[in-house]
Amino acid sequence: ICDDTQIVVIDATLKDAHGDFILEKVAALYADIWILALCRGKRQVERARLIDNADVLRSPFDWQFLAQRCYWQAERLTLTRQNRDQAAALVEAAGVISNQNSRFKKQEHYETITGLPSRKRCTQLVERGMSSVATGRGSLATAVVGFARINLIVEAMGQAHADRLIAGISERLTACLAE
């Protein structure tokens, strides 16, 4: 048994102390790995073919073929592991993309700096509020706040300072609305 590549090469004629064939026990014990059963007769071949994860090599054995077959299986198992690793990486990447997509959708509906609804989202909310008022299921109040001279702050103190100022104003407005 080679743990690295998970390949078992076993003589199908071997029996344990109770007279049971070791091939079946090994196959049950190592269900996830590839087994190459070395068979000398027809009955051994038939028994080995009943095992899902076993291939048969019939006597007389071609040891060069056996070595090549083990090499191929080891390559296949390595590629399978790499595929699993790649699949895991793809799942992780899909999660990152999904998170980014959620962030982009949120940015579509809310201003990045202030956290307040964007113009598009604000329009949707006002329309929903107006339809609620029209059906008699609610009331609506709106406030429009403009920053006509914010460009003067940007020019004098820089964009970062203006962004902090706008964020502070939005926090205060939100706090007032919560009351």
XYZ file of N, CA, C and O in Angstrom:
716
model
N 0.859 -1.181 0.000
C 0.000 0.000 0.000
C 0.892 1.227 0.000
O 1.798 1.337 0.806
N 0.605 2.126 -0.888
C 1.355 3.375 -0.986
C 0.414 4.504 -0.575
O -0.519 4.825 -1.296
N 0.609 5.084 0.605
C -0.304 6.100 1.130
C -0.316 7.369 0.298
O -1.317 8.051 0.203
N 0.829 7.703 -0.299
C 0.905 8.918 -1.081
C -0.040 8.907 -2.270
O -0.741 9.868 -2.522
N -0.025 7.824 -3.015
C -0.826 7.763 -4.228
C -2.104 6.977 -4.036
O -2.945 6.944 -4.909
N -2.231 6.283 -2.912
C -3.413 5.504 -2.576
C -3.698 4.430 -3.620
O -4.755 4.390 -4.227
N -2.719 3.561 -3.811
C -2.833 2.424 -4.710
C -2.512 1.162 -3.914
O -1.545 1.135 -3.160
N -3.318 0.114 -4.096
C -3.061 -1.166 -3.457
C -2.880 -2.202 -4.561
O -3.729 -2.342 -5.435
N -1.776 -2.916 -4.522
C -1.541 -4.042 -5.420
C -1.547 -5.271 -4.528
O -0.750 -5.366 -3.591
N -2.449 -6.217 -4.800
C -2.612 -7.360 -3.913
C -2.797 -8.652 -4.705
O -3.449 -8.667 -5.745
N -2.208 -9.700 -4.193
C -2.369 -11.030 -4.779
C -3.754 -11.536 -4.388
O -4.075 -11.649 -3.200
N -4.588 -11.842 -5.378
C -5.978 -12.252 -5.130
C -6.083 -13.623 -4.483
O -7.155 -14.002 -4.020
N -4.984 -14.373 -4.415
C -5.036 -15.713 -3.812
C -4.816 -15.676 -2.305
O -5.042 -16.676 -1.634
N -4.389 -14.558 -1.757
C -4.073 -14.482 -0.328
C -5.331 -14.622 0.529
O -6.364 -14.009 0.255
N -5.210 -15.432 1.599
C -6.304 -15.616 2.547
C -5.795 -15.308 3.944
O -4.610 -15.452 4.238
N -6.725 -14.897 4.814
C -6.349 -14.650 6.198
C -6.421 -15.958 6.993
O -6.680 -17.034 6.433
N -6.235 -15.884 8.301
C -6.210 -17.063 9.160
C -7.554 -17.801 9.175
O -7.608 -18.999 9.460
N -8.645 -17.102 8.872
C -9.979 -17.711 8.862
C -10.341 -18.292 7.497
O -11.430 -18.821 7.316
N -9.462 -18.160 6.531
C -9.714 -18.673 5.187
C -10.458 -17.705 4.286
O -10.835 -18.054 3.172
N -10.674 -16.466 4.743
C -11.334 -15.446 3.921
C -10.298 -14.764 3.039
O -9.161 -14.543 3.452
N -10.737 -14.408 1.822
C -9.820 -13.744 0.914
C -9.538 -12.326 1.407
O -10.448 -11.567 1.752
N -8.289 -11.971 1.422
C -7.855 -10.660 1.898
C -8.299 -9.563 0.935
O -8.568 -8.441 1.356
N -8.415 -9.884 -0.351
C -8.800 -8.894 -1.354
C -10.106 -8.199 -0.977
O -10.202 -6.966 -1.027
N -11.132 -8.976 -0.580
C -12.424 -8.379 -0.206
C -12.298 -7.496 1.030
O -12.901 -6.427 1.116
N -11.502 -7.945 1.993
C -11.319 -7.151 3.223
C -10.595 -5.835 2.931
O -10.959 -4.784 3.446
N -9.570 -5.910 2.089
C -8.823 -4.702 1.729
C -9.732 -3.749 0.962
O -9.727 -2.541 1.206
N -10.533 -4.310 0.047
C -11.446 -3.466 -0.736
C -12.462 -2.776 0.167
O -12.788 -1.603 -0.040
N -12.963 -3.483 1.179
C -13.922 -2.875 2.113
C -13.236 -1.829 2.992
O -13.813 -0.786 3.297
N -12.010 -2.124 3.377
C -11.265 -1.226 4.263
C -10.826 0.049 3.542
O -10.843 1.134 4.107
N -10.430 -0.103 2.278
C -9.924 1.021 1.488
C -10.848 1.270 0.303
O -10.440 1.190 -0.853
N -12.095 1.625 0.562
C -13.100 1.789 -0.494
C -12.804 2.972 -1.410
O -13.259 2.999 -2.548
N -12.030 3.938 -0.943
C -11.782 5.151 -1.726
C -10.523 5.082 -2.585
O -10.205 6.050 -3.269
N -9.800 3.971 -2.535
C -8.552 3.913 -3.292
C -8.613 2.839 -4.357
O -9.480 1.970 -4.355
N -7.682 2.902 -5.269
C -7.634 1.989 -6.399
C -6.878 0.736 -6.007
O -5.803 0.804 -5.410
N -7.456 -0.436 -6.348
C -6.847 -1.724 -6.042
C -6.561 -2.442 -7.352
O -7.427 -2.517 -8.221
N -5.367 -2.978 -7.461
C -5.012 -3.810 -8.604
C -4.851 -5.230 -8.082
O -3.952 -5.509 -7.287
N -5.766 -6.104 -8.492
C -5.773 -7.492 -8.023
C -4.967 -8.356 -8.991
O -5.255 -8.392 -10.182
N -3.972 -9.044 -8.451
C -3.157 -9.965 -9.239
C -3.834 -11.335 -9.189
O -3.849 -11.984 -8.153
N -4.432 -11.748 -10.293
C -5.235 -12.976 -10.336
C -4.527 -14.049 -11.155
O -3.999 -13.774 -12.229
N -4.612 -15.308 -10.636
C -3.974 -16.426 -11.322
C -4.994 -17.286 -12.067
O -4.642 -17.976 -12.997
N -6.253 -17.255 -11.675
C -7.239 -18.117 -12.308
C -8.556 -17.415 -12.553
O -8.779 -16.275 -12.144
N -9.478 -18.149 -13.221
C -10.772 -17.605 -13.620
C -11.622 -17.186 -12.411
O -12.243 -16.125 -12.406
N -11.648 -18.011 -11.352
C -12.451 -17.677 -10.157
C -11.953 -16.412 -9.476
O -12.739 -15.598 -9.012
N -10.657 -16.234 -9.425
C -10.087 -15.024 -8.810
C -10.442 -13.787 -9.635
O -10.766 -12.738 -9.081
N -10.393 -13.946 -10.957
C -10.753 -12.833 -11.835
C -12.215 -12.459 -11.611
O -12.556 -11.270 -11.480
N -13.105 -13.449 -11.555
C -14.540 -13.177 -11.335
C -14.773 -12.487 -9.994
O -15.556 -11.548 -9.887
N -14.093 -12.972 -8.936
C -14.251 -12.375 -7.609
C -13.721 -10.932 -7.598
O -14.342 -10.039 -7.046
N -12.594 -10.691 -8.248
C -12.004 -9.347 -8.269
C -12.862 -8.373 -9.066
O -12.933 -7.194 -8.733
N -13.529 -8.866 -10.103
C -14.374 -7.980 -10.916
C -15.633 -7.532 -10.178
O -16.274 -6.570 -10.591
N -15.990 -8.202 -9.101
C -17.141 -7.791 -8.292
C -16.825 -6.585 -7.418
O -17.730 -5.963 -6.875
N -15.561 -6.265 -7.301
C -15.137 -5.150 -6.453
C -15.077 -3.889 -7.323
O -14.392 -3.855 -8.344
N -15.814 -2.854 -6.891
C -15.935 -1.623 -7.688
C -14.612 -0.909 -7.923
O -14.362 -0.406 -9.006
N -13.804 -0.840 -6.907
C -12.577 -0.046 -7.019
C -11.360 -0.897 -7.365
O -10.236 -0.511 -7.111
N -11.578 -2.088 -7.975
C -10.463 -2.967 -8.309
C -10.371 -3.191 -9.813
O -11.373 -3.303 -10.501
N -9.140 -3.226 -10.275
C -8.838 -3.651 -11.634
C -8.108 -4.979 -11.536
O -7.505 -5.295 -10.504
N -8.151 -5.753 -12.628
C -7.587 -7.103 -12.625
C -6.362 -7.150 -13.522
O -6.376 -6.624 -14.631
N -5.317 -7.783 -13.015
C -4.149 -8.108 -13.829
C -3.989 -9.616 -13.735
O -3.858 -10.179 -12.644
N -4.072 -10.293 -14.886
C -4.102 -11.746 -14.918
C -2.705 -12.318 -15.183
O -1.915 -11.741 -15.917
N -2.451 -13.485 -14.590
C -1.190 -14.196 -14.756
C -1.055 -14.695 -16.194
O -2.066 -15.043 -16.803
N 0.081 -14.717 -16.824
C 1.391 -14.303 -16.307
C 1.472 -12.774 -16.239
O 1.009 -12.081 -17.135
N 2.041 -12.279 -15.182
C 2.043 -10.843 -14.935
C 3.110 -10.141 -15.752
O 4.253 -10.555 -15.807
N 2.701 -9.041 -16.348
C 3.624 -8.174 -17.077
C 4.002 -7.060 -16.098
O 3.271 -6.090 -15.933
N 5.137 -7.235 -15.441
C 5.518 -6.326 -14.364
C 5.787 -4.918 -14.884
O 5.537 -3.940 -14.190
N 6.255 -4.818 -16.108
C 6.463 -3.485 -16.686
C 5.117 -2.791 -16.889
O 4.957 -1.618 -16.598
N 4.133 -3.558 -17.377
C 2.787 -3.006 -17.536
C 2.219 -2.598 -16.170
O 1.600 -1.551 -16.036
N 2.446 -3.454 -15.164
C 1.977 -3.146 -13.812
C 2.577 -1.837 -13.306
O 1.867 -0.981 -12.782
N 3.852 -1.655 -13.495
C 4.503 -0.416 -13.056
C 3.938 0.786 -13.804
O 3.658 1.830 -13.196
N 3.739 0.627 -15.124
C 3.174 1.725 -15.919
C 1.762 2.036 -15.472
O 1.371 3.201 -15.352
N 0.963 1.012 -15.196
C -0.428 1.204 -14.758
C -0.483 1.939 -13.417
O -1.301 2.831 -13.217
N 0.396 1.571 -12.511
C 0.467 2.271 -11.216
C 0.870 3.729 -11.404
O 0.328 4.620 -10.749
N 1.793 3.970 -12.317
C 2.210 5.339 -12.603
C 1.035 6.145 -13.153
O 0.794 7.274 -12.738
N 0.290 5.556 -14.096
C -0.878 6.247 -14.659
C -1.913 6.545 -13.587
O -2.494 7.616 -13.549
N -2.156 5.561 -12.729
C -3.145 5.761 -11.662
C -2.682 6.857 -10.699
O -3.476 7.676 -10.263
N -1.402 6.850 -10.384
C -0.874 7.893 -9.495
C -1.051 9.271 -10.126
O -1.434 10.226 -9.451
N -0.796 9.370 -11.435
C -1.015 10.636 -12.133
C -2.479 11.043 -12.081
O -2.810 12.197 -11.844
N -3.373 10.072 -12.322
C -4.811 10.361 -12.299
C -5.243 10.842 -10.917
O -5.981 11.811 -10.787
N -4.748 10.169 -9.875
C -5.098 10.579 -8.514
C -4.552 11.966 -8.193
O -5.217 12.766 -7.547
N -3.345 12.244 -8.661
C -2.767 13.573 -8.443
C -3.606 14.632 -9.139
O -3.911 15.682 -8.559
N -4.011 14.347 -10.389
C -4.860 15.295 -11.113
C -6.203 15.451 -10.423
O -6.746 16.555 -10.347
N -6.750 14.350 -9.897
C -8.025 14.424 -9.179
C -7.889 15.327 -7.956
O -8.748 16.165 -7.702
N -6.797 15.167 -7.209
C -6.569 16.040 -6.044
C -6.430 17.492 -6.472
O -6.956 18.393 -5.846
N -5.675 17.709 -7.572
C -5.509 19.067 -8.078
C -6.847 19.635 -8.521
O -7.140 20.805 -8.272
N -7.677 18.804 -9.157
C -9.003 19.260 -9.574
C -9.842 19.637 -8.369
O -10.574 20.627 -8.391
N -9.759 18.821 -7.301
C -10.489 19.161 -6.075
C -9.999 20.487 -5.512
O -10.797 21.319 -5.094
N -8.672 20.675 -5.510
C -8.111 21.935 -5.019
C -8.564 23.096 -5.902
O -8.921 24.168 -5.412
N -8.562 22.870 -7.226
C -9.010 23.909 -8.142
C -10.497 24.187 -7.953
O -10.924 25.335 -7.990
N -11.278 23.124 -7.743
C -12.712 23.310 -7.514
C -12.940 24.113 -6.239
O -13.780 25.014 -6.210
N -12.165 23.803 -5.196
C -12.297 24.563 -3.947
C -11.920 26.021 -4.169
O -12.580 26.932 -3.648
N -10.875 26.244 -4.953
C -10.469 27.622 -5.256
C -11.542 28.340 -6.067
O -11.821 29.518 -5.835
N -12.176 27.620 -6.992
C -13.251 28.225 -7.779
C -14.456 28.560 -6.911
O -15.082 29.608 -7.079
N -14.784 27.674 -5.971
C -15.898 27.947 -5.059
C -15.589 29.185 -4.216
O -16.442 30.050 -4.021
N -14.342 29.265 -3.749
C -13.938 30.443 -2.969
C -14.020 31.707 -3.819
O -14.524 32.739 -3.373
N -13.553 31.615 -5.066
C -13.610 32.766 -5.971
C -15.055 33.156 -6.252
O -15.389 34.344 -6.306
N -15.924 32.159 -6.411
C -17.343 32.451 -6.650
C -17.945 33.170 -5.449
O -18.754 34.088 -5.611
N -17.533 32.775 -4.242
C -17.995 33.469 -3.042
C -17.538 34.911 -3.002
O -18.299 35.812 -2.664
N -16.289 35.131 -3.373
C -15.752 36.497 -3.411
C -16.507 37.330 -4.447
O -16.895 38.470 -4.191
N -16.746 36.728 -5.613
C -17.483 37.434 -6.670
C -18.893 37.745 -6.209
O -19.412 38.842 -6.438
N -19.533 36.789 -5.540
C -20.888 37.009 -5.038
C -20.915 38.151 -4.019
O -21.807 39.000 -4.051
N -19.915 38.169 -3.130
C -19.827 39.264 -2.150
C -19.618 40.602 -2.846
O -20.233 41.607 -2.471
N -18.730 40.607 -3.851
C -18.502 41.836 -4.602
C -19.774 42.271 -5.314
O -20.101 43.456 -5.337
N -20.487 41.305 -5.882
C -21.738 41.617 -6.574
C -22.738 42.239 -5.598
O -23.417 43.215 -5.928
N -22.814 41.670 -4.392
C -23.702 42.238 -3.372
C -23.297 43.660 -3.023
O -24.149 44.530 -2.868
N -21.971 43.866 -2.901
C -21.495 45.211 -2.596
C -21.825 46.185 -3.715
O -22.238 47.316 -3.474
N -21.652 45.740 -4.976
C -21.970 46.606 -6.105
C -23.455 46.931 -6.141
O -23.843 48.060 -6.423
N -24.293 45.929 -5.853
C -25.737 46.176 -5.837
C -26.084 47.155 -4.721
O -26.931 48.025 -4.899
N -25.427 46.991 -3.563
C -25.673 47.922 -2.471
C -25.216 49.321 -2.861
O -25.903 50.301 -2.572
N -24.065 49.402 -3.532
C -23.586 50.709 -3.965
C -24.518 51.328 -4.995
O -24.613 52.542 -5.090
N -25.230 50.488 -5.742
C -26.191 51.000 -6.718
C -27.362 51.660 -6.000
O -27.942 52.607 -6.496
N -27.706 51.157 -4.821
C -28.873 51.654 -4.090
C -28.527 52.648 -2.985
O -29.407 53.363 -2.515
N -27.263 52.660 -2.549
C -26.877 53.560 -1.456
C -25.569 54.252 -1.799
O -24.677 53.675 -2.407
N -25.472 55.504 -1.387
C -24.257 56.278 -1.615
C -23.137 55.712 -0.756
O -23.343 55.390 0.423
N -21.961 55.605 -1.332
C -20.824 55.012 -0.638
C -20.409 55.825 0.579
O -20.169 55.282 1.649
N -20.332 57.112 0.429
C -19.827 57.978 1.504
C -20.842 58.130 2.621
O -20.531 57.975 3.797
N -22.088 58.420 2.254
C -23.090 58.759 3.267
C -23.866 57.553 3.778
O -24.372 57.580 4.895
N -23.998 56.530 2.961
C -24.825 55.390 3.346
C -26.306 55.668 3.139
O -27.155 54.832 3.438
N -26.626 56.863 2.633
C -28.018 57.216 2.365
C -28.432 56.654 1.004
O -27.587 56.343 0.172
N -29.738 56.534 0.782
C -30.208 56.007 -0.512
C -29.713 56.857 -1.678
O -29.647 58.078 -1.589
N -29.356 56.175 -2.770
C -28.937 56.880 -3.981
C -30.157 57.543 -4.613
O -31.297 57.320 -4.199
N -29.928 58.331 -5.647
C -31.030 59.018 -6.330
C -32.039 57.992 -6.860
O -33.240 58.151 -6.693
N -31.543 56.928 -7.469
C -32.411 55.882 -8.022
C -33.224 55.216 -6.912
O -34.435 55.037 -7.026
N -32.544 54.851 -5.814
C -33.222 54.180 -4.696
C -34.207 55.133 -4.024
O -35.294 54.732 -3.619
N -33.812 56.385 -3.891
C -34.690 57.382 -3.288
C -35.974 57.522 -4.106
O -37.076 57.581 -3.555
N -35.834 57.539 -5.429
C -37.000 57.621 -6.313
C -37.909 56.406 -6.097
O -39.135 56.537 -6.001
N -37.313 55.224 -6.010
C -38.105 54.008 -5.765
C -38.845 54.085 -4.431
O -40.030 53.742 -4.335
N -38.151 54.548 -3.395
C -38.772 54.645 -2.069
C -39.913 55.668 -2.050
O -40.960 55.440 -1.429
N -39.713 56.807 -2.720
C -40.763 57.831 -2.783
C -41.971 57.285 -3.537
O -43.117 57.472 -3.117
N -41.725 56.586 -4.666
C -42.833 56.002 -5.430
C -43.600 54.981 -4.589
O -44.835 54.951 -4.598
N -42.883 54.158 -3.846
C -43.548 53.171 -2.978
C -44.360 53.876 -1.887
O -45.486 53.490 -1.580
N -43.769 54.927 -1.308
C -44.484 55.692 -0.281
C -45.722 56.364 -0.836
O -46.775 56.393 -0.193
N -45.625 56.908 -2.055
C -46.780 57.567 -2.673
C -47.900 56.569 -2.965
O -49.078 56.887 -2.778
N -47.540 55.364 -3.385
C -48.599 54.369 -3.640
C -49.240 53.923 -2.330
O -50.445 53.653 -2.287
N -48.468 53.875 -1.236
C -49.045 53.543 0.072
C -50.006 54.633 0.528
O -51.070 54.346 1.077
N -49.624 55.900 0.300
C -50.498 57.016 0.659
C -51.763 56.977 -0.185
O -52.870 57.187 0.322
N -51.614 56.667 -1.478
C -52.762 56.642 -2.396
C -53.773 55.570 -1.995
O -54.980 55.759 -2.174
N -53.295 54.458 -1.439
C -54.214 53.379 -1.021
C -54.658 53.547 0.423
O -55.417 52.717 0.928
N -54.162 54.581 1.089
C -54.578 54.848 2.473
C -53.878 53.966 3.492
O -54.335 53.830 4.619
N -52.750 53.370 3.124
C -52.049 52.485 4.053
C -50.843 53.135 4.721
O -50.068 52.473 5.390
N -50.637 54.395 4.573
C -49.472 54.998 5.201
C -49.397 56.486 4.953
O -50.291 57.088 4.362
N -48.298 57.072 5.430
C -48.062 58.491 5.208
C -46.644 58.654 4.678
O -45.825 57.749 4.788
N -46.383 59.831 4.145
C -45.096 60.051 3.506
C -44.594 61.447 3.825
O -45.354 62.418 3.786
N -43.317 61.545 4.152
C -42.662 62.835 4.339
C -41.299 62.748 3.669
O -40.620 61.727 3.765
N -40.937 63.785 2.962
C -39.627 63.805 2.300
C -38.908 65.085 2.658
O -39.532 66.104 2.970
N -37.602 65.015 2.603
C -36.764 66.192 2.821
C -35.667 66.171 1.763
O -35.061 65.135 1.515
N -35.451 67.287 1.153
C -34.401 67.403 0.151
C -33.331 68.321 0.721
O -33.615 69.459 1.097
N -32.120 67.800 0.808
C -31.008 68.572 1.350
C -29.963 68.672 0.250
O -29.527 67.651 -0.297
N -29.574 69.870 -0.069
C -28.581 70.067 -1.118
C -27.313 70.657 -0.551
O -27.339 71.381 0.441
N -26.224 70.326 -1.171
C -24.935 70.873 -0.776
C -24.392 71.662 -1.961
O -23.487 71.225 -2.663
N -24.958 72.843 -2.153
C -24.634 73.642 -3.331
C -23.175 74.101 -3.340
O -22.575 74.221 -4.387
N -22.612 74.337 -2.191
C -21.255 74.900 -2.165
C -20.225 73.904 -1.625
O -19.179 74.310 -1.125
N -20.509 72.635 -1.726
C -19.564 71.625 -1.231
C -18.255 71.685 -2.018
O -17.191 71.351 -1.501
N -18.351 72.136 -3.275
C -17.138 72.237 -4.090
C -16.130 73.219 -3.485
O -14.926 73.076 -3.662
N -16.607 74.228 -2.746
C -15.689 75.157 -2.082
C -14.885 74.440 -1.001
O -13.696 74.704 -0.808
N -15.531 73.516 -0.278
C -14.831 72.746 0.762
C -13.818 71.808 0.113
O -12.703 71.661 0.601
N -14.227 71.207 -1.006
C -13.306 70.318 -1.728
C -12.073 71.096 -2.167
O -10.930 70.628 -1.987
N -12.279 72.267 -2.733
C -11.151 73.077 -3.210
C -10.275 73.544 -2.062
O -9.044 73.562 -2.167
N -10.892 73.929 -0.949
C -10.124 74.497 0.159
C -9.445 73.427 1.016
O -8.300 73.596 1.440
N -10.139 72.302 1.277
C -9.624 71.329 2.250
C -9.375 69.938 1.676
O -8.839 69.076 2.365
N -9.814 69.708 0.458
C -9.580 68.407 -0.164
C -10.821 67.518 -0.123
O -11.732 67.715 0.687
N -10.830 66.526 -1.017
C -11.981 65.634 -1.161
C -12.214 64.781 0.090
O -13.339 64.579 0.502
N -11.142 64.318 0.718
C -11.290 63.464 1.903
C -12.006 64.210 3.025
O -12.891 63.651 3.694
N -11.644 65.469 3.231
C -12.288 66.265 4.283
C -13.768 66.504 3.939
O -14.642 66.411 4.808
N -14.043 66.795 2.679
C -15.431 67.011 2.244
C -16.249 65.728 2.430
O -17.404 65.776 2.864
N -15.649 64.576 2.118
C -16.343 63.295 2.303
C -16.675 63.055 3.778
O -17.771 62.616 4.121
N -15.712 63.368 4.667
C -15.967 63.206 6.108
C -17.087 64.141 6.570
O -17.921 63.779 7.393
N -17.099 65.357 6.052
C -18.142 66.320 6.397
C -19.521 65.808 5.965
O -20.476 65.824 6.741
N -19.612 65.326 4.723
C -20.890 64.810 4.203
C -21.330 63.582 5.017
O -22.512 63.437 5.345
N -20.380 62.716 5.356
C -20.715 61.532 6.159
C -21.240 61.951 7.527
O -22.215 61.380 8.039
N -20.627 62.961 8.124
C -21.098 63.450 9.427
C -22.499 64.037 9.339
O -23.340 63.802 10.219
N -22.756 64.781 8.286
C -24.097 65.361 8.091
C -25.127 64.247 7.912
O -26.216 64.293 8.486
N -24.770 63.224 7.134
C -25.725 62.121 6.916
C -26.006 61.375 8.211
O -27.137 60.968 8.461
N -24.986 61.196 9.065
C -25.204 60.541 10.365
C -26.183 61.352 11.214
O -27.075 60.794 11.859
N -26.018 62.672 11.219
C -26.914 63.523 12.005
C -28.338 63.495 11.469
O -29.305 63.439 12.229
N -28.467 63.508 10.116
C -29.806 63.442 9.521
C -30.475 62.102 9.842
O -31.663 62.050 10.173
N -29.720 61.045 9.737
C -30.262 59.715 10.048
C -30.678 59.643 11.504
O -31.733 59.083 11.830
N -29.879 60.201 12.400
C -30.218 60.202 13.830
C -31.498 60.996 14.075
O -32.342 60.597 14.883
N -31.671 62.115 13.378
C -32.889 62.924 13.527
C -34.112 62.158 13.043
O -35.188 62.232 13.647
N -33.969 61.424 11.955
C -35.091 60.643 11.413
C -35.469 59.487 12.333
O -36.630 59.095 12.409
N -34.484 58.946 13.028
C -34.756 57.837 13.941
C -35.577 58.288 15.142
O -36.303 57.503 15.727
N -35.456 59.558 15.502
C -36.227 60.078 16.636
C -37.627 60.245 16.227
O -38.621 60.105 16.625
